[in-house]
Amino acid sequence: YMSVKIAMDSDSEAYRPLERGQGTKQGWISLIRDFPDRFMMGADEFFISPKSKRKFPPSAELTYKLLEFLPEEIVNKITIETPKQVFRVE
């Protein structure tokens, strides 16, 4: 298993499947299609007081962007089926 960093401000470009303004990086879609049971998609969202001056980038938007490049059956696998298996829920 591996960590996929969707946010463009993440430290390591090697873990980012999206290329700024260009879609997905070479090979990422094939990798996810070939091993859908090894990927689980989610998004870190931070909810803080509206009065706070600190802002976090919205990661969910880029997560949905990556999912647009994948076939529906793969999206279902990595967003529903794999998490159900990992967390052992019905």
Coordinates of N, CA, C and O in Angstrom, one line a residue, residues 1 35-41 74-88:
Y1 N 0.8 -1.2 0.0 CA 0.0 0.0 0.0 C 0.9 1.2 0.0 O 2.0 1.2 0.4
F35 N -4.1 -2.4 -10.0 CA -4.1 -2.8 -8.5 C -5.2 -2.0 -7.7 O -4.9 -1.4 -6.7
P36 N -6.5 -2.1 -8.1 CA -7.5 -1.3 -7.4 C -7.7 -1.7 -6.0 O -8.1 -0.9 -5.1
D37 N -7.3 -2.9 -5.6 CA -7.5 -3.4 -4.2 C -6.3 -2.8 -3.3 O -6.4 -3.0 -2.1
R38 N -5.4 -2.1 -3.9 CA -4.3 -1.5 -3.1 C -4.5 -0.1 -2.9 O -3.6 0.6 -2.3
F39 N -5.6 0.5 -3.4 CA -5.8 1.9 -3.3 C -7.1 2.2 -2.6 O -8.1 1.5 -2.8
M40 N -7.1 3.2 -1.8 CA -8.3 3.6 -1.1 C -8.3 5.2 -1.1 O -7.3 5.8 -0.7
M41 N -9.3 5.7 -1.6 CA -9.4 7.2 -1.8 C -10.2 7.8 -0.6 O -11.2 7.3 -0.2
I74 N -13.7 1.1 -11.2 CA -12.5 1.3 -10.4 C -12.8 2.3 -9.3 O -12.3 2.2 -8.2
V75 N -13.5 3.4 -9.6 CA -13.9 4.4 -8.6 C -14.7 3.7 -7.5 O -14.4 3.9 -6.3
N76 N -15.6 2.8 -7.8 CA -16.4 2.1 -6.8 C -15.5 1.2 -6.0 O -15.6 1.2 -4.7
K77 N -14.5 0.6 -6.6 CA -13.6 -0.3 -5.9 C -12.8 0.5 -4.9 O -12.6 0.1 -3.7
I78 N -12.2 1.6 -5.3 CA -11.2 2.3 -4.4 C -11.9 3.3 -3.4 O -11.3 3.7 -2.5
T79 N -13.2 3.6 -3.7 CA -13.9 4.5 -2.7 C -14.9 3.8 -1.8 O -15.2 4.3 -0.8
I80 N -15.3 2.6 -2.2 CA -16.3 1.9 -1.4 C -15.8 0.5 -1.0 O -15.7 0.1 0.2
E81 N -15.5 -0.4 -2.0 CA -15.2 -1.8 -1.7 C -13.9 -2.0 -0.9 O -13.9 -2.7 0.1
T82 N -12.8 -1.4 -1.3 CA -11.6 -1.6 -0.6 C -11.7 -1.0 0.8 O -11.3 -1.7 1.8
P83 N -12.2 0.2 1.1 CA -12.4 0.6 2.5 C -13.2 -0.4 3.3 O -12.9 -0.6 4.5
K84 N -14.3 -0.9 2.7 CA -15.1 -1.9 3.4 C -14.3 -3.1 3.8 O -14.5 -3.6 4.9
Q85 N -13.4 -3.6 2.9 CA -12.6 -4.7 3.3 C -11.6 -4.4 4.3 O -11.4 -5.1 5.3
V86 N -10.9 -3.3 4.2 CA -9.9 -2.9 5.1 C -10.4 -2.7 6.5 O -9.9 -3.1 7.5
F87 N -11.6 -2.0 6.6 CA -12.2 -1.7 7.9 C -13.2 -2.7 8.4 O -13.8 -2.6 9.4
R88 N -13.4 -3.8 7.5 CA -14.3 -4.9 7.9 C -15.7 -4.4 8.2 O -16.2 -4.7 9.3

